[in-house]
Amino acid sequence: QGQLVESGGGLVQPGGSLRLACAAASGFTLNYVAIYWFRQAPGKEREGVSCISKSDGRTYYRDSVKGRFTISRDNAKNTVYLQMNSLKPEDTAVYYCAAGSICLGTDLVGVHDWGKGTLVTVSS
């Protein structure tokens, strides 16, 4: 814990877009790990949003964000992104990225690192 830093959150109107970034601290390479994004809304359980494989780049999304969110990896920048379009109020949550071994749908096996989160608020 502490090797990853999320950024890009903020206040956006419904229908708007944000791009979240998950950056690794110096000396930690995201190329070697699977990365997934999860979120936690106020008073609710954490839920997986998206996961990207460390090997073949396969991606997974929870049904509620399919067609709206895109996870991607930029190895040169040692960063994983979550592009969020057509945002809805129900997307409001603190978003976290985590590093692990294998994506299982929008969950992740072998989680060994995660960030402190970035707040996304979707409201008019």
PDB file of C-alpha atoms in Angstrom:
ATOM      1  CA  GLN A   1       0.000   0.000   0.000  1.00  0.00           C
ATOM      2  CA  GLY A   2       1.223   3.454  -0.880  1.00  0.00           C
ATOM      3  CA  GLN A   3       2.865   2.726  -4.226  1.00  0.00           C
ATOM      4  CA  LEU A   4      -0.125   3.926  -6.251  1.00  0.00           C
ATOM      5  CA  VAL A   5      -1.608   7.399  -6.492  1.00  0.00           C
ATOM      6  CA  GLU A   6      -4.989   8.192  -8.029  1.00  0.00           C
ATOM      7  CA  SER A   7      -5.816  11.548  -9.559  1.00  0.00           C
ATOM      8  CA  GLY A   8      -8.317  13.168 -11.887  1.00  0.00           C
ATOM      9  CA  GLY A   9     -11.410  13.204  -9.750  1.00  0.00           C
ATOM     10  CA  GLY A  10     -13.596  16.219  -9.300  1.00  0.00           C
ATOM     11  CA  LEU A  11     -17.057  17.649  -9.699  1.00  0.00           C
ATOM     12  CA  VAL A  12     -18.749  17.077 -13.031  1.00  0.00           C
ATOM     13  CA  GLN A  13     -22.280  17.497 -14.332  1.00  0.00           C
ATOM     14  CA  PRO A  14     -24.325  14.494 -15.426  1.00  0.00           C
ATOM     15  CA  GLY A  15     -23.317  13.502 -18.926  1.00  0.00           C
ATOM     16  CA  GLY A  16     -19.839  14.876 -18.469  1.00  0.00           C
ATOM     17  CA  SER A  17     -16.496  13.125 -18.574  1.00  0.00           C
ATOM     18  CA  LEU A  18     -13.467  12.616 -16.399  1.00  0.00           C
ATOM     19  CA  ARG A  19     -10.236  10.738 -16.854  1.00  0.00           C
ATOM     20  CA  LEU A  20      -8.781   9.168 -13.770  1.00  0.00           C
ATOM     21  CA  ALA A  21      -5.121   8.250 -13.583  1.00  0.00           C
ATOM     22  CA  CYS A  22      -3.390   5.630 -11.486  1.00  0.00           C
ATOM     23  CA  ALA A  23       0.295   6.410 -11.276  1.00  0.00           C
ATOM     24  CA  ALA A  24       3.021   4.331  -9.705  1.00  0.00           C
ATOM     25  CA  ALA A  25       5.603   5.668  -7.350  1.00  0.00           C
ATOM     26  CA  SER A  26       9.227   5.671  -8.396  1.00  0.00           C
ATOM     27  CA  GLY A  27      10.640   2.168  -8.661  1.00  0.00           C
ATOM     28  CA  PHE A  28       7.300   0.403  -9.061  1.00  0.00           C
ATOM     29  CA  THR A  29       6.367  -0.717 -12.558  1.00  0.00           C
ATOM     30  CA  LEU A  30       2.739  -1.174 -13.489  1.00  0.00           C
ATOM     31  CA  ASN A  31       3.761  -3.321 -16.473  1.00  0.00           C
ATOM     32  CA  TYR A  32       4.161  -6.282 -14.146  1.00  0.00           C
ATOM     33  CA  VAL A  33       0.762  -6.192 -12.534  1.00  0.00           C
ATOM     34  CA  ALA A  34      -2.915  -6.265 -13.258  1.00  0.00           C
ATOM     35  CA  ILE A  35      -4.686  -3.072 -12.305  1.00  0.00           C
ATOM     36  CA  TYR A  36      -8.270  -2.611 -11.351  1.00  0.00           C
ATOM     37  CA  TRP A  37     -10.438   0.268 -10.353  1.00  0.00           C
ATOM     38  CA  PHE A  38     -12.980  -0.022  -7.618  1.00  0.00           C
ATOM     39  CA  ARG A  39     -15.205   2.548  -6.035  1.00  0.00           C
ATOM     40  CA  GLN A  40     -17.041   3.196  -2.846  1.00  0.00           C
ATOM     41  CA  ALA A  41     -20.040   5.473  -2.627  1.00  0.00           C
ATOM     42  CA  PRO A  42     -21.064   7.002   0.693  1.00  0.00           C
ATOM     43  CA  GLY A  43     -22.670   4.386   2.905  1.00  0.00           C
ATOM     44  CA  LYS A  44     -22.249   1.614   0.341  1.00  0.00           C
ATOM     45  CA  GLU A  45     -20.008  -1.387  -0.155  1.00  0.00           C
ATOM     46  CA  ARG A  46     -16.997  -1.232  -2.402  1.00  0.00           C
ATOM     47  CA  GLU A  47     -17.594  -2.463  -5.919  1.00  0.00           C
ATOM     48  CA  GLY A  48     -15.245  -3.332  -8.723  1.00  0.00           C
ATOM     49  CA  VAL A  49     -15.470  -1.094 -11.756  1.00  0.00           C
ATOM     50  CA  SER A  50     -12.889  -2.289 -14.245  1.00  0.00           C
ATOM     51  CA  CYS A  51      -9.762  -4.417 -14.512  1.00  0.00           C
ATOM     52  CA  ILE A  52      -6.945  -4.672 -17.033  1.00  0.00           C
ATOM     53  CA  SER A  53      -4.731  -7.731 -17.335  1.00  0.00           C
ATOM     54  CA  LYS A  54      -0.983  -7.479 -16.871  1.00  0.00           C
ATOM     55  CA  SER A  55      -0.216  -9.817 -19.762  1.00  0.00           C
ATOM     56  CA  ASP A  56      -2.594  -9.745 -22.709  1.00  0.00           C
ATOM     57  CA  GLY A  57      -4.273  -6.448 -21.910  1.00  0.00           C
ATOM     58  CA  ARG A  58      -7.746  -7.914 -21.621  1.00  0.00           C
ATOM     59  CA  THR A  59     -10.199  -5.604 -19.970  1.00  0.00           C
ATOM     60  CA  TYR A  60     -13.285  -6.135 -17.876  1.00  0.00           C
ATOM     61  CA  TYR A  61     -16.107  -3.841 -16.836  1.00  0.00           C
ATOM     62  CA  ARG A  62     -19.060  -4.072 -14.555  1.00  0.00           C
ATOM     63  CA  ASP A  63     -22.300  -3.986 -16.473  1.00  0.00           C
ATOM     64  CA  SER A  64     -23.355  -0.573 -15.255  1.00  0.00           C
ATOM     65  CA  VAL A  65     -20.326   1.139 -16.823  1.00  0.00           C
ATOM     66  CA  LYS A  66     -19.963  -0.823 -20.054  1.00  0.00           C
ATOM     67  CA  GLY A  67     -19.949   1.484 -23.033  1.00  0.00           C
ATOM     68  CA  ARG A  68     -19.207   4.477 -20.831  1.00  0.00           C
ATOM     69  CA  PHE A  69     -15.895   3.694 -19.121  1.00  0.00           C
ATOM     70  CA  THR A  70     -12.615   2.615 -20.687  1.00  0.00           C
ATOM     71  CA  ILE A  71      -9.569   1.325 -18.849  1.00  0.00           C
ATOM     72  CA  SER A  72      -6.187   1.621 -20.544  1.00  0.00           C
ATOM     73  CA  ARG A  73      -2.511   1.331 -19.816  1.00  0.00           C
ATOM     74  CA  ASP A  74       0.344   3.620 -20.852  1.00  0.00           C
ATOM     75  CA  ASN A  75       3.533   1.759 -20.051  1.00  0.00           C
ATOM     76  CA  ALA A  76       5.756   4.642 -21.106  1.00  0.00           C
ATOM     77  CA  LYS A  77       4.136   6.827 -18.482  1.00  0.00           C
ATOM     78  CA  ASN A  78       3.788   3.989 -15.981  1.00  0.00           C
ATOM     79  CA  THR A  79       0.151   4.915 -15.623  1.00  0.00           C
ATOM     80  CA  VAL A  80      -3.260   3.278 -15.937  1.00  0.00           C
ATOM     81  CA  TYR A  81      -6.242   5.399 -16.882  1.00  0.00           C
ATOM     82  CA  LEU A  82      -9.958   5.150 -16.456  1.00  0.00           C
ATOM     83  CA  GLN A  83     -11.800   7.273 -18.976  1.00  0.00           C
ATOM     84  CA  MET A  84     -15.313   7.917 -17.757  1.00  0.00           C
ATOM     85  CA  ASN A  85     -17.905   9.286 -20.145  1.00  0.00           C
ATOM     86  CA  SER A  86     -21.614   9.929 -19.851  1.00  0.00           C
ATOM     87  CA  LEU A  87     -21.286  10.138 -16.110  1.00  0.00           C
ATOM     88  CA  LYS A  88     -24.336   9.633 -13.965  1.00  0.00           C
ATOM     89  CA  PRO A  89     -25.076  10.702 -10.396  1.00  0.00           C
ATOM     90  CA  GLU A  90     -24.855   7.061  -9.342  1.00  0.00           C
ATOM     91  CA  ASP A  91     -21.209   7.078 -10.411  1.00  0.00           C
ATOM     92  CA  THR A  92     -20.455   9.383  -7.504  1.00  0.00           C
ATOM     93  CA  ALA A  93     -17.894   7.664  -5.301  1.00  0.00           C
ATOM     94  CA  VAL A  94     -14.310   7.590  -4.208  1.00  0.00           C
ATOM     95  CA  TYR A  95     -12.402   5.736  -6.895  1.00  0.00           C
ATOM     96  CA  TYR A  96      -9.384   3.617  -6.057  1.00  0.00           C
ATOM     97  CA  CYS A  97      -6.878   1.741  -8.163  1.00  0.00           C
ATOM     98  CA  ALA A  98      -5.215  -1.439  -6.993  1.00  0.00           C
ATOM     99  CA  ALA A  99      -2.416  -3.672  -8.235  1.00  0.00           C
ATOM    100  CA  GLY A 100      -2.561  -7.440  -8.189  1.00  0.00           C
ATOM    101  CA  SER A 101      -2.024 -10.632 -10.136  1.00  0.00           C
ATOM    102  CA  ILE A 102      -5.061 -11.694 -12.147  1.00  0.00           C
ATOM    103  CA  CYS A 103      -8.286 -10.034 -13.178  1.00  0.00           C
ATOM    104  CA  LEU A 104     -11.402 -12.008 -12.378  1.00  0.00           C
ATOM    105  CA  GLY A 105     -13.983  -9.981 -14.132  1.00  0.00           C
ATOM    106  CA  THR A 106     -13.999  -6.678 -12.320  1.00  0.00           C
ATOM    107  CA  ASP A 107     -12.326  -8.199  -9.277  1.00  0.00           C
ATOM    108  CA  LEU A 108      -8.626  -8.799  -8.764  1.00  0.00           C
ATOM    109  CA  VAL A 109      -6.702 -11.707  -7.279  1.00  0.00           C
ATOM    110  CA  GLY A 110      -3.594 -11.137  -5.229  1.00  0.00           C
ATOM    111  CA  VAL A 111      -4.060  -7.476  -4.443  1.00  0.00           C
ATOM    112  CA  HIS A 112      -0.908  -6.089  -2.914  1.00  0.00           C
ATOM    113  CA  ASP A 113      -1.150  -2.347  -3.374  1.00  0.00           C
ATOM    114  CA  TRP A 114      -3.750   0.369  -3.670  1.00  0.00           C
ATOM    115  CA  GLY A 115      -4.010   4.106  -3.457  1.00  0.00           C
ATOM    116  CA  LYS A 116      -5.857   6.526  -1.256  1.00  0.00           C
ATOM    117  CA  GLY A 117      -8.535   7.252  -3.823  1.00  0.00           C
ATOM    118  CA  THR A 118      -9.852  10.215  -5.747  1.00  0.00           C
ATOM    119  CA  LEU A 119     -13.344  11.601  -5.307  1.00  0.00           C
ATOM    120  CA  VAL A 120     -15.708  11.757  -8.256  1.00  0.00           C
ATOM    121  CA  THR A 121     -18.877  13.744  -7.747  1.00  0.00           C
ATOM    122  CA  VAL A 122     -21.511  13.794 -10.477  1.00  0.00           C
ATOM    123  CA  SER A 123     -24.110  16.406  -9.758  1.00  0.00           C
ATOM    124  CA  SER A 124     -25.923  19.278 -11.373  1.00  0.00           C
TER     125      SER A 124
END
